[in-house]
Coordinates of C-alpha atoms and ligand atoms in Angstrom, one line a residue:
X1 CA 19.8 -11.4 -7.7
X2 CA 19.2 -9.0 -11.1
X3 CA 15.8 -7.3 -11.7
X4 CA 14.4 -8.4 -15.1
X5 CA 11.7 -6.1 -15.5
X6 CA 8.1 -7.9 -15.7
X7 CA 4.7 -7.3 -15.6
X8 CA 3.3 -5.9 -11.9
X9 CA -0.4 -5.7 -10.9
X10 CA -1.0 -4.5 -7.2
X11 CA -4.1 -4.0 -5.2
X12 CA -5.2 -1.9 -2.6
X13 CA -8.8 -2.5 -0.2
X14 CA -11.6 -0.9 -1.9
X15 CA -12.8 1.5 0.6
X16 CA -16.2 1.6 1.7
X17 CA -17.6 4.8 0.0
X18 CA -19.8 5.9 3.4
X19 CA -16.4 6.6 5.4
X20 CA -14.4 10.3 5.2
X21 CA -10.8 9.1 4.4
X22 CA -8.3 8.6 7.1
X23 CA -5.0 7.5 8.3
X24 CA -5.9 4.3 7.7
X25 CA -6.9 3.9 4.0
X26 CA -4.1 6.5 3.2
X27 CA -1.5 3.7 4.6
X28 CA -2.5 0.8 2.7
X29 CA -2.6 3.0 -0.8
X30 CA 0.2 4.8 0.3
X31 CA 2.3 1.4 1.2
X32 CA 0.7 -0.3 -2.4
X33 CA 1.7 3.2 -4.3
X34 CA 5.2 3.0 -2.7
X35 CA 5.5 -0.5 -3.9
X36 CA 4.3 0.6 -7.4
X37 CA 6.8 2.8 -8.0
X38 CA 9.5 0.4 -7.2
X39 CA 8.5 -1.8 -10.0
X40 CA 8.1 1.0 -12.1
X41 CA 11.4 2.2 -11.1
X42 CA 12.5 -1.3 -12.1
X43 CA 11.2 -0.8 -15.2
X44 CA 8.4 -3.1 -14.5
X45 CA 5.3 -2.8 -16.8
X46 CA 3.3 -1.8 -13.9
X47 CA -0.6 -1.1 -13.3
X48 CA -1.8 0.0 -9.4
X49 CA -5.6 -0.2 -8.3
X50 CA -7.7 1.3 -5.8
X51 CA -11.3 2.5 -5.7
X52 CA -14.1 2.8 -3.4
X53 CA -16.7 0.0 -2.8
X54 CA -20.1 1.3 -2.9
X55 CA -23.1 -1.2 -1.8
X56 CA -23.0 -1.2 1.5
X57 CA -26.5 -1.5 2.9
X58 CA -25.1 1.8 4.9
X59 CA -24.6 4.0 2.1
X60 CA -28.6 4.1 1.3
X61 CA -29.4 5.0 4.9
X62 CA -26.5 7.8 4.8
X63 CA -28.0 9.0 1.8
X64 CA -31.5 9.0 3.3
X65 CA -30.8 10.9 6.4
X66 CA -29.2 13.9 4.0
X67 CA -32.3 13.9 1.4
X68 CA -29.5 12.3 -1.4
X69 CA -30.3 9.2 -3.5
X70 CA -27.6 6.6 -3.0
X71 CA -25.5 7.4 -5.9
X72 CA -25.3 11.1 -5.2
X73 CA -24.2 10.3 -1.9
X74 CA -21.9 7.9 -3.3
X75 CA -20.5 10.3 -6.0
X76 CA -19.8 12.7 -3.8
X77 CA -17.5 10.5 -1.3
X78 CA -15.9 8.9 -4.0
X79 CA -14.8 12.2 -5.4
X80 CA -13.3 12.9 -1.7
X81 CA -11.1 9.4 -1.6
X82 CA -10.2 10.3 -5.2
X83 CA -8.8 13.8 -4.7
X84 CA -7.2 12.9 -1.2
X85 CA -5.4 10.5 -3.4
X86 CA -4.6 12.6 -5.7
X87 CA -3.1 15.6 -3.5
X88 CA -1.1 13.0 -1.6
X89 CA 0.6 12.0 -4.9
X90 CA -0.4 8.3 -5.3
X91 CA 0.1 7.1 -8.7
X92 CA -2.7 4.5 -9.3
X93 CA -3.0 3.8 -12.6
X94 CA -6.9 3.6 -12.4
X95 CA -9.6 3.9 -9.3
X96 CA -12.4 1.9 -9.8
X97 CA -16.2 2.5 -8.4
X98 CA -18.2 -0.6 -7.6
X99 CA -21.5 1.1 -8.7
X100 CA -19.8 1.8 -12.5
X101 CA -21.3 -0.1 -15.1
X102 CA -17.8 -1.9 -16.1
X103 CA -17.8 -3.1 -13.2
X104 CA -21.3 -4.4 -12.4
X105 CA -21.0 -6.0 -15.9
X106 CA -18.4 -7.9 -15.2
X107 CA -19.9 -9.5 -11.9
X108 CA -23.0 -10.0 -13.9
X109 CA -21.0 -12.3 -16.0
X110 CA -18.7 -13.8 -13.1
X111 CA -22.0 -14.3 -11.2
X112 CA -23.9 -15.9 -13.9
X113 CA -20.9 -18.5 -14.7
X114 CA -20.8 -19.3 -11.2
X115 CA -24.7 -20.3 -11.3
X116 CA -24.0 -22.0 -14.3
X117 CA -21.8 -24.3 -12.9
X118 CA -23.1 -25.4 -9.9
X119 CA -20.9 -23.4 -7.8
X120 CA -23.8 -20.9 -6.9
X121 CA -27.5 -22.3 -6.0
X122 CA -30.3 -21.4 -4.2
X123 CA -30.9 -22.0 -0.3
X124 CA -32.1 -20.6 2.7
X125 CA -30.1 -19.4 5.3
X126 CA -30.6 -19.0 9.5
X127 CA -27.6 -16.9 11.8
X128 CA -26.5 -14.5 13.3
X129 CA -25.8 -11.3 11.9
X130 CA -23.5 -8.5 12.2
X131 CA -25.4 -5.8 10.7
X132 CA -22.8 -2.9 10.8
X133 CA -20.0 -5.2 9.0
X134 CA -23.6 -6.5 6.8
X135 CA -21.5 -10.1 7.5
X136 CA -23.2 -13.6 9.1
X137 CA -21.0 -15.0 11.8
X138 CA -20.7 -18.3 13.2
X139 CA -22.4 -19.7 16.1
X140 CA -19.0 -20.4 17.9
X141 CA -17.8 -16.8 16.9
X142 CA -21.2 -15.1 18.2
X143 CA -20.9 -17.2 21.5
X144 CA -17.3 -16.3 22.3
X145 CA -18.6 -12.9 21.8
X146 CA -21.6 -12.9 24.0
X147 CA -24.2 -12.3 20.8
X148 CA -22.5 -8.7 20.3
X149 CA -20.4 -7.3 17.3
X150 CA -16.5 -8.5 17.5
X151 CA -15.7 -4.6 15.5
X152 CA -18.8 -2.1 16.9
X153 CA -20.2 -4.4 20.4
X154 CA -23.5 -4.3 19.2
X155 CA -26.0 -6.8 19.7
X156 CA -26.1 -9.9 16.7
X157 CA -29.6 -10.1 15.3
X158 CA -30.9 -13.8 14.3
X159 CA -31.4 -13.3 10.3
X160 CA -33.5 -15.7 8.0
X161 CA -32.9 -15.3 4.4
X162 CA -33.8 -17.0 1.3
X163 CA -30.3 -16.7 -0.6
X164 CA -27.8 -17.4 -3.1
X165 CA -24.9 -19.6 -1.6
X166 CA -21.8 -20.2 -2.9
X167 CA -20.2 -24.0 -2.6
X168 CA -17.1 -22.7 -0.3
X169 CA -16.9 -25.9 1.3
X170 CA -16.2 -27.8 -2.2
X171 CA -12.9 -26.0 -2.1
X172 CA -11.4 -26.5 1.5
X173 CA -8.7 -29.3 0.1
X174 CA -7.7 -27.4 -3.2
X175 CA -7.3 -24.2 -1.3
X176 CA -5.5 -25.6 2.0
X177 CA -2.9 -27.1 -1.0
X178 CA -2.5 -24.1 -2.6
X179 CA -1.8 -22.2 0.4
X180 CA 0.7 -24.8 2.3
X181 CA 2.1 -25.6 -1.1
X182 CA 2.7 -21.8 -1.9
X183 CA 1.0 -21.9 -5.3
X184 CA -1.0 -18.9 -3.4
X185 CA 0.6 -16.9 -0.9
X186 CA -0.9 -15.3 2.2
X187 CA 1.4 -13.3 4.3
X188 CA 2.7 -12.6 7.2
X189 CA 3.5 -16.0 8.0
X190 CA 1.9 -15.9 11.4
X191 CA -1.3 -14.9 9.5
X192 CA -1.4 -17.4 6.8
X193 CA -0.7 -20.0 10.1
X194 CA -4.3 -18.3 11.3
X195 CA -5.9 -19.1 8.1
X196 CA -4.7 -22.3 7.4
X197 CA -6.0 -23.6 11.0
X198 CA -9.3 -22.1 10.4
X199 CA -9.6 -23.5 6.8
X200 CA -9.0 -27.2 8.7
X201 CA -12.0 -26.4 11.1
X202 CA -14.0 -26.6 7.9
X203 CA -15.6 -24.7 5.4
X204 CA -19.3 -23.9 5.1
X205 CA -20.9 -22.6 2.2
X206 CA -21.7 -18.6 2.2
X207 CA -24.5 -16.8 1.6
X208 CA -23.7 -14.0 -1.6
X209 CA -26.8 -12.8 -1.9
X210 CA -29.2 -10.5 0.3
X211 CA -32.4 -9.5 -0.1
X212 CA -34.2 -5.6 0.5
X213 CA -31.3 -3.7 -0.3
X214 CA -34.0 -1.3 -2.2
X215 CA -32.4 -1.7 -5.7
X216 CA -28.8 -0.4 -4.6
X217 CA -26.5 -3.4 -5.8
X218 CA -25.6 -5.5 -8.6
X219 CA -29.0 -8.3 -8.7
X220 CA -28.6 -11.8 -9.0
X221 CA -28.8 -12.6 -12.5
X222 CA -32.6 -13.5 -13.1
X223 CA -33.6 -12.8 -9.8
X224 CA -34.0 -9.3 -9.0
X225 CA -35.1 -9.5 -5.4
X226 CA -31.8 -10.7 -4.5
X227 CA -28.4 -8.2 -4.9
X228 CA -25.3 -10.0 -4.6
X229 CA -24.1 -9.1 -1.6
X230 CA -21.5 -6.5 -1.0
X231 CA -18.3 -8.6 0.0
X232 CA -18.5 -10.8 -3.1
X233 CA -19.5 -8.0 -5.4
X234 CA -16.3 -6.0 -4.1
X235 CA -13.6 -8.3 -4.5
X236 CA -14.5 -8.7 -7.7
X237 CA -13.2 -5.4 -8.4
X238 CA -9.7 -6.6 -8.6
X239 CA -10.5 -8.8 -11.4
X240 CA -12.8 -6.7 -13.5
X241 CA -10.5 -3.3 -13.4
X242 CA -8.6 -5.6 -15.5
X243 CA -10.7 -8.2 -17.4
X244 CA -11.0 -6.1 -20.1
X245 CA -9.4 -5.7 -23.7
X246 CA -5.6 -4.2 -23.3
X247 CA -5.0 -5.0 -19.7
X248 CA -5.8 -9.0 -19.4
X249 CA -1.9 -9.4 -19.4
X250 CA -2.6 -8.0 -15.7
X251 CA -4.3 -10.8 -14.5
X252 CA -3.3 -12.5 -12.3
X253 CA -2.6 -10.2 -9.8
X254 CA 0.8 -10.1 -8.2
X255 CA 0.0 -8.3 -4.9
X256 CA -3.5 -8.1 -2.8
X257 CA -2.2 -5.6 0.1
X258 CA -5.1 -5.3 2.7
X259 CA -5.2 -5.2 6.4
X260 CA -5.2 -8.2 9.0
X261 CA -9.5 -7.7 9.7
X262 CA -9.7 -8.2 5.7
X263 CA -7.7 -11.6 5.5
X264 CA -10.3 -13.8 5.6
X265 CA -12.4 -12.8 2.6
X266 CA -9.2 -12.1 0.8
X267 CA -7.3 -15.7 1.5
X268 CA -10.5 -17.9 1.5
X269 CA -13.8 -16.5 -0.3
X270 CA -11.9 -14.7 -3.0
X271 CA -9.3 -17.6 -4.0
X272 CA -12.2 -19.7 -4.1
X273 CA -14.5 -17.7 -6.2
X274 CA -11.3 -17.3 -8.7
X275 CA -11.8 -21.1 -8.3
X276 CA -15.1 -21.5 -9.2
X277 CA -14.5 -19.4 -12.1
X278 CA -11.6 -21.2 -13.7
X279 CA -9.7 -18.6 -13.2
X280 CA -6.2 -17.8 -12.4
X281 CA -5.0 -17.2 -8.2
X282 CA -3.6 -13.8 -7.3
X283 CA 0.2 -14.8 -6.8
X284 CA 0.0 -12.9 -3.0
X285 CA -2.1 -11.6 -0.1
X286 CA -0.4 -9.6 2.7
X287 CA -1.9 -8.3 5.3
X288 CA -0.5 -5.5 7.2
X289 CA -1.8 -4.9 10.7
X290 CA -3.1 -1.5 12.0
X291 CA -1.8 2.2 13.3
X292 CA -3.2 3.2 16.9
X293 CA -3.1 6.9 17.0
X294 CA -0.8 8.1 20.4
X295 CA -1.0 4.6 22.3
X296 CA -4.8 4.2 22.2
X297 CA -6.9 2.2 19.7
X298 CA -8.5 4.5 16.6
X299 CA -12.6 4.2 17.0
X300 CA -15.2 6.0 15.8
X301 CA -16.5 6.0 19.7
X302 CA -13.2 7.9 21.0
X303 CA -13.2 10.2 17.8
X304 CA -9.3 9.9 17.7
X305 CA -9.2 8.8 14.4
X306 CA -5.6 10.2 12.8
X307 CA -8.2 12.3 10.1
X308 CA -7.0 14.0 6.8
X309 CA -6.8 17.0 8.6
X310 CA -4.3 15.7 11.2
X311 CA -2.0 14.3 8.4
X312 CA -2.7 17.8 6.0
X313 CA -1.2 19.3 9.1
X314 CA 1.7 16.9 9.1
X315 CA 2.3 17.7 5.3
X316 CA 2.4 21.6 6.1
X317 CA 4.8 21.2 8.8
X318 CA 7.1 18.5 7.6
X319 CA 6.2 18.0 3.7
X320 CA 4.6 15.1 1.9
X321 CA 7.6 12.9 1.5
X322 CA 7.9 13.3 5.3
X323 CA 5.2 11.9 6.2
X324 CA 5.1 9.2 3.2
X325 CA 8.5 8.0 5.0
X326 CA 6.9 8.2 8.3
X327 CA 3.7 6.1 7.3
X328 CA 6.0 3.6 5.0
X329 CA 9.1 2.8 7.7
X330 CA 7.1 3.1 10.5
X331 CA 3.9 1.7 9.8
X332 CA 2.2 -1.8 10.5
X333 CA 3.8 -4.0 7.8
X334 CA 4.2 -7.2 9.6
X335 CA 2.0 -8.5 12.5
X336 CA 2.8 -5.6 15.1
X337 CA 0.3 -2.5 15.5
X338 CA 2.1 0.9 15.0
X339 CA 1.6 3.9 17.2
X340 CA 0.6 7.2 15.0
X341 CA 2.2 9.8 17.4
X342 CA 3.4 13.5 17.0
X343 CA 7.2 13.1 19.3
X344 CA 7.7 9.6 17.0
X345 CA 7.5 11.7 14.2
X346 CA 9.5 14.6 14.9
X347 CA 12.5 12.1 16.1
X348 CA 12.3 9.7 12.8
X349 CA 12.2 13.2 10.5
X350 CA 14.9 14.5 12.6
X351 CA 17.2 11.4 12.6
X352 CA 16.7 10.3 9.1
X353 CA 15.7 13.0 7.3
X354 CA 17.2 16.2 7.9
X355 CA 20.4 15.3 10.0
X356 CA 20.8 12.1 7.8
X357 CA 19.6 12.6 4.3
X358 CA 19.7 16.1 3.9
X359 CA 23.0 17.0 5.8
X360 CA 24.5 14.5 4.0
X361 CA 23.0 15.8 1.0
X362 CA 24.1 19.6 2.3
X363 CA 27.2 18.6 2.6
X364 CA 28.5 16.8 -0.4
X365 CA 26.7 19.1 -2.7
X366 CA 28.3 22.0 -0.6
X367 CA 31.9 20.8 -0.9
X368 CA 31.1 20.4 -4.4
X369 CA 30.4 23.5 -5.2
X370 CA 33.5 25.3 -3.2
X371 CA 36.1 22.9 -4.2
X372 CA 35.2 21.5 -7.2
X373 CA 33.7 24.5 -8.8
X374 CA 30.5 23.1 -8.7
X375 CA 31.5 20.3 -11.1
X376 CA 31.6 16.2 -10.2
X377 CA 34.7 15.7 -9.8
X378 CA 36.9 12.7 -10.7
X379 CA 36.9 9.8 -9.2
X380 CA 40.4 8.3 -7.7
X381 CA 41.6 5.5 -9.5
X382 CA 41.6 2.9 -6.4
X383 CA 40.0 4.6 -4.0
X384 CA 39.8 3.0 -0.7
X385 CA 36.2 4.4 0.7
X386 CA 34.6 1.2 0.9
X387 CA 31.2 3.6 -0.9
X388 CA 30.9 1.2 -3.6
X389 CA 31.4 -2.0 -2.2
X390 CA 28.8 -0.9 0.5
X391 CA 26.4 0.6 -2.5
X392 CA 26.1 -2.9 -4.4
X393 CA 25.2 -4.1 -0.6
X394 CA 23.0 -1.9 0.2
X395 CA 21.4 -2.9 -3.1
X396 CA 21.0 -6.5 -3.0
X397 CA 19.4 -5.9 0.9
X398 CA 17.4 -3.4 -0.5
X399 CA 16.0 -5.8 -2.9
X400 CA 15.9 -8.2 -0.6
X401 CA 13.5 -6.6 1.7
X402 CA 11.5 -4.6 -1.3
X403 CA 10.9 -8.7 -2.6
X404 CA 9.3 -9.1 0.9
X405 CA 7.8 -6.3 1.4
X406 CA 10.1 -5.5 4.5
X407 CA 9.4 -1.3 3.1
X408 CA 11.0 0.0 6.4
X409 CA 14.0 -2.6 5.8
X410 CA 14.6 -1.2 2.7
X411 CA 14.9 2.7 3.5
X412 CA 17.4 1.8 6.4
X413 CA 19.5 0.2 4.2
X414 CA 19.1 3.2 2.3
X415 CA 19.8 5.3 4.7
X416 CA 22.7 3.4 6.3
X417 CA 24.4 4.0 2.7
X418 CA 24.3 7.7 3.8
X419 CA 25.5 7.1 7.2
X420 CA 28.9 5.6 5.4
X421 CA 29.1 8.6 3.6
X422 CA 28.7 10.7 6.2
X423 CA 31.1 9.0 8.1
X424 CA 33.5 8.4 5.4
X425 CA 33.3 12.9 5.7
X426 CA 34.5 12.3 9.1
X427 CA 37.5 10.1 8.8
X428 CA 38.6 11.9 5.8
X429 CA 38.1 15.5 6.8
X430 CA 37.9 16.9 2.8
X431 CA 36.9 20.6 4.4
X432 CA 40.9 20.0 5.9
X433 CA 42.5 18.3 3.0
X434 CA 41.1 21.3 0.9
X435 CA 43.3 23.9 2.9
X436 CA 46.4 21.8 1.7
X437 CA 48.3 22.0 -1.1
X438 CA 48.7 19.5 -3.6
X439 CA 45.3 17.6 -2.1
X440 CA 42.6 18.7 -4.8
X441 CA 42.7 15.2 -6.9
X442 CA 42.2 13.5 -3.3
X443 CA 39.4 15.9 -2.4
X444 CA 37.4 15.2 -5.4
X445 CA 38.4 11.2 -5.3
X446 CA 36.6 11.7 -1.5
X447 CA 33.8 13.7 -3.1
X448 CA 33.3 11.7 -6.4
X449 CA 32.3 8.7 -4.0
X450 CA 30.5 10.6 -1.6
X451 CA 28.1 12.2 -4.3
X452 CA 28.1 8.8 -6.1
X453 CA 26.7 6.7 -2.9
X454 CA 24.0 9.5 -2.5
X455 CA 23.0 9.0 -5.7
X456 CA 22.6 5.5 -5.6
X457 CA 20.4 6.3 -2.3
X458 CA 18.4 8.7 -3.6
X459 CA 17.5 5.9 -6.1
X460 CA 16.3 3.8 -3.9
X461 CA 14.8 6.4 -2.0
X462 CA 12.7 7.9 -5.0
X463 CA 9.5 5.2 -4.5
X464 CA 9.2 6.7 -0.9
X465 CA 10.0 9.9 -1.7
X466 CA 9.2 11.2 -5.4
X467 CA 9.6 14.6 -5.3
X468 CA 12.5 15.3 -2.6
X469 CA 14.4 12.7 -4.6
X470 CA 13.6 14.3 -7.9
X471 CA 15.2 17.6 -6.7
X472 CA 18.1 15.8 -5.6
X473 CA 18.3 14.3 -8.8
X474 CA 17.8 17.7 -10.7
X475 CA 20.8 18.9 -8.5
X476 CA 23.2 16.2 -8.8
X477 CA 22.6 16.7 -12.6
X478 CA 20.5 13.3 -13.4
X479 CA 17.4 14.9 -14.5
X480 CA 17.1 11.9 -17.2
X481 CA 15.8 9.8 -14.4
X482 CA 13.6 12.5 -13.2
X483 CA 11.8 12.8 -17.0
X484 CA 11.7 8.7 -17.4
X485 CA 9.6 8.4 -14.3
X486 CA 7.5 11.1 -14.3
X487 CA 4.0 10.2 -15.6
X488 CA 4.1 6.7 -14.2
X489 CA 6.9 6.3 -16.7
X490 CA 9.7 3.5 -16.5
X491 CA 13.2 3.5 -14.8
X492 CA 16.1 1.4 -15.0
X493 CA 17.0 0.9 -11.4
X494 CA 19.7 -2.1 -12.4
X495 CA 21.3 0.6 -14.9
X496 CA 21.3 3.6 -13.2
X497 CA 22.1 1.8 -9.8
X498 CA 25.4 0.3 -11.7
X499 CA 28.4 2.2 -10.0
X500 CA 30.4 5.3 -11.6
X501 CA 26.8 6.7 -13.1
X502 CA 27.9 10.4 -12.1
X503 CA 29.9 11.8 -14.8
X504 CA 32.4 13.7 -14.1
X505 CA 32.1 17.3 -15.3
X506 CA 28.5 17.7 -14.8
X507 CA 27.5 20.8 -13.3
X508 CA 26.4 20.4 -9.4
X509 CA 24.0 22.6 -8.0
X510 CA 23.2 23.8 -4.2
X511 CA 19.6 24.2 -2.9
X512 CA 17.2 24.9 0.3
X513 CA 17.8 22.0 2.5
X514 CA 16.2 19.0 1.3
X515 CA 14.3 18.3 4.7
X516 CA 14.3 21.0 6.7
X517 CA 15.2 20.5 10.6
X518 CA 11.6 21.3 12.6
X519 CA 11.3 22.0 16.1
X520 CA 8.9 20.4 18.9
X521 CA 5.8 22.4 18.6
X522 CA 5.6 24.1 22.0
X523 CA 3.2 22.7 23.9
X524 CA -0.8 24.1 23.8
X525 CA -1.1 26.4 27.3
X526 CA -2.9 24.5 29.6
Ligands
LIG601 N1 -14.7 -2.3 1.6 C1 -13.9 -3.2 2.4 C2 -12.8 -3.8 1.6 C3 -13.2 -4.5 0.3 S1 -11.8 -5.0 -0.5 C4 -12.4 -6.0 -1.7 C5 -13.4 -2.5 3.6 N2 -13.3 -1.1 3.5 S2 -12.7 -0.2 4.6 O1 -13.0 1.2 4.2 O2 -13.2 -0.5 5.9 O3 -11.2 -0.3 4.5 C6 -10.5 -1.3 5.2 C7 -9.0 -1.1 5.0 O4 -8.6 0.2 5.4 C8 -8.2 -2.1 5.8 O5 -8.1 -3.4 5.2 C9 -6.9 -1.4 5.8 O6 -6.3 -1.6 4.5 C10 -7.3 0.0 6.0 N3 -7.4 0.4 7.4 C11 -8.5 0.8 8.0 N4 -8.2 1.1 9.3 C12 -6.9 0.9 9.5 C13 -5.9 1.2 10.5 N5 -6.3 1.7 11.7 N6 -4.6 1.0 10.3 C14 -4.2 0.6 9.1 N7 -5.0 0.3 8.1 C15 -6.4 0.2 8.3 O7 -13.0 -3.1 4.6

């Protein structure tokens, strides 16, 4: 498999604007920025989205209870996802705000075609309503629930509403096609298998429009009563960030990443929307599944949400790379639920990290610097390490499991190119071959491939961790890759990946430990 770089449009959730961030929206940008940069890496022309979704019904009564209009209110937690982004180094190429006028613009215009066509029409509607997820639910759904919320176990209200509806069920045997043929991919398997068996239930048409919203929202074209309502208006976002002069070459996108409660709007409604508008599929929807926080499930009503303070604190203790790995090779990719807890954390840092990555690191930089005068030495003509048939492995699985979004798959093979190297140190003993005479060329043959496979790692490290891996690359003398992808800039993973990059002769330098080892925090006194 060879990497010809291409055109790459990911997605994160837009998050609704009323919540303080968390653990949770900080995973699925953090996953979609980690995935970014490997395409940019690649040299993939690349463009990354998230934002905040901003209509909720909930935002206006927030604002009301603090004396704010809606938008205040919803400037001012925008700002907060924005700079939490920000200070944990993702690289989205553009965050977009539902309430901007590019956007609401756009969804005019998608909104009006759709009315146009016959997709949308007029109606009335009778159900049951979830009013903290502002979302209608079926009868069978509301009876298996006892009448009460499925997310917050509130009571349903019975809602009558003159609406908007959108002809979902027109598209039942197009989409079903499209999703069992593969021209539209939802992932993880075991979830597409969920939606697929739902679709063949049968699809209703949807409500899209609600009424008393007080103004906040986009309004139905002509009808100004009615605001679109908030789910349709959101996923729109992914189109109109880019439906604009200069980025259309984005369209369609290649990756929605959202998590499992999100599927439905994602594999269903919004494929069928993009149907009703003529318009191109995303190529892919995965949904990752969800951290617990120490064992127990995260809720608003046990207050042991993982908050940005926690994960500041994890920053400050361990550094941000640290707990980017910990969130990208542990987290819920897959259909599993991952446990966000303190002793996990420590180990995987430990293990990987500091005894793996930066010994190895340590080491080879180390032995470079007292037996090779701090230059790369030469590589042995022949030699018998096994590094580089192991690095060109290491690649292909590393693509491999980058392709389908197996992150954690792909740092362990990462990783377990280090392990070689650290065990190719042991069998060879360089530290004992230095003390003999006549044994330097074999000492720098041992170190040449050492300091070549940790290179290549550090490669494929960099997406997970950009700025360890940029020291290491500073040291190791490659700070050409360190200039082409700062900025969002483009690499050339398939070049610089290629074995023998190291030159020999380039000045090596040493450094504070890359990951510092870190003790168990003592436990608080009782
Ligand atoms: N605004 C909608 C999404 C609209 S997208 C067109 C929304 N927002 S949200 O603020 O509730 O964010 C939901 C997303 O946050 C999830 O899909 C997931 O990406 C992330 N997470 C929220 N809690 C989570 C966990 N406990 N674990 C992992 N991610 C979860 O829904």
């Amino acid at each position: 498999m060879t990497d010809t770089p291409d055109r790459f449009y990911v997605t994160t959730p837009i998050y609704y604007v009323n919540d303080r961030p968390h653990i949770g929206h900080v995973y699925s940008t953090t996953i979609a920025d980690v995935v970014a940069r490997y395409h940019r890496l690649r040299g993939d022309q690349t463009f990354m989205l998230t934002g905040v979704d901003e209509h909720a019904a909930k935002v206006v009564t927030a604002a009301e209870e603090r004396g704010l209009d809606p938008q205040s209110w919803a400037d001012q937690n925008a700002a907060a996802f924005q700079e939490t982004f920000f200070s944990l180094g993702v690289s989205n190429d553009d965050f977009i705000r539902t309430s901007e006028p590019r956007h609401k613009e756009r969804v005019t215009e998608y909104v009006t075609a759709l009315i146009e066509n016959g997709d949308v029409y007029a109606g009335e509607y009778e159900g049951w309503y979830d009013a903290g997820q502002e979302e209608y639910i079926s009868e069978n759904k509301a009876k298996e629930s006892d009448y009460l919320s499925p997310i917050n176990g509130k009571p349903l209200t019975k809602k009558r509403e003159r609406n908007y509806f959108f002809r979902l069920s027109a598209y039942q045997d197009r989409l079903l096609a499209l999703i069992e043929g593969g021209g539209f991919v939802v992932e993880p398997e075991a979830r597409r298998n969920e939606v697929v068996a739902r679709i063949r239930e049968g699809l209703n048409d949807v409500a899209i429009s609600r009424t008393g919203t007080g103004g906040w929202g986009i309004p139905i074209p002509n009808d100004p009563d009615q605001t679109i309502y908030v789910w349709i208006d959101a996923l729109f976002n992914y189109l109109s960030a880019v439906d604009v002069d200069g980025r259309r070459e984005y369209w369609p996108a290649d990756l929605h990443l959202i998590g499992k409660e999100i599927l439905w709007f994602h594999a269903v409604i919004w494929p069928a929307l993009l149907l009703g508008l003529g318009r191109e599929l995303p190529r892919r929807v995965y949904a990752h599944s969800f951290w617990i926080s120490e064992g127990r499930k995260m809720s608003k009503s046990l207050g042991n949400f993982v908050d940005l303070e926690r994960l500041d604190d994890y920053v400050a203790r361990f550094s941000l790379d640290a707990l980017r790995y910990f969130l990208t090779t542990q987290g819920p990719i897959g259909t599993n639920d991952a446990d966000f807890a303190e002793a996990k954390f420590l180990e995987v840092y430990n293990a990987d990290l500091a005894n793996t990555l930066g010994n190895s690191f340590s080491r080879v930089t180390n032995m470079i610097g007292r037996y090779c005068d701090g230059l790369v030495p030469q590589p042995g003509g022949g030699s018998d390490s096994g590094l580089q048939e192991k690095a060109v492995a290491t690649l292909e699985d590393y693509r491999a499991a980058m392709a389908s979004l197996r992150l954690d798959h792909a740092a362990a093979a990462a990783v377990e190119l280090v392990r070689q190297v650290d065990g190719y140190i042991e069998r060879t003993q360089p530290y004992r071959l230095a003390k003999e005479e006549g044994k330097m060329a074999a000492v720098g043959a041992i170190l040449y491939d050492c300091a070549e496979a940790i290179r290549i790692a550090s490669l494929l490290l960099w997406p997970i961790l950009p700025d360890r891996m940029a020291t290491a690359w500073g040291r190791l003398g490659c700070d050409s890759y360190a200039h082409a992808t700062a900025s969002r800039g483009a690499g050339q993973l398939e070049e610089w990946a290629r074995w023998g990059g190291l030159q020999p002769g380039t000045p090596v330098s040493k450094g504070d430990p890359l990951f510092p080892r870190v003790l168990a925090e003592p436990a608080p006194a009782a």
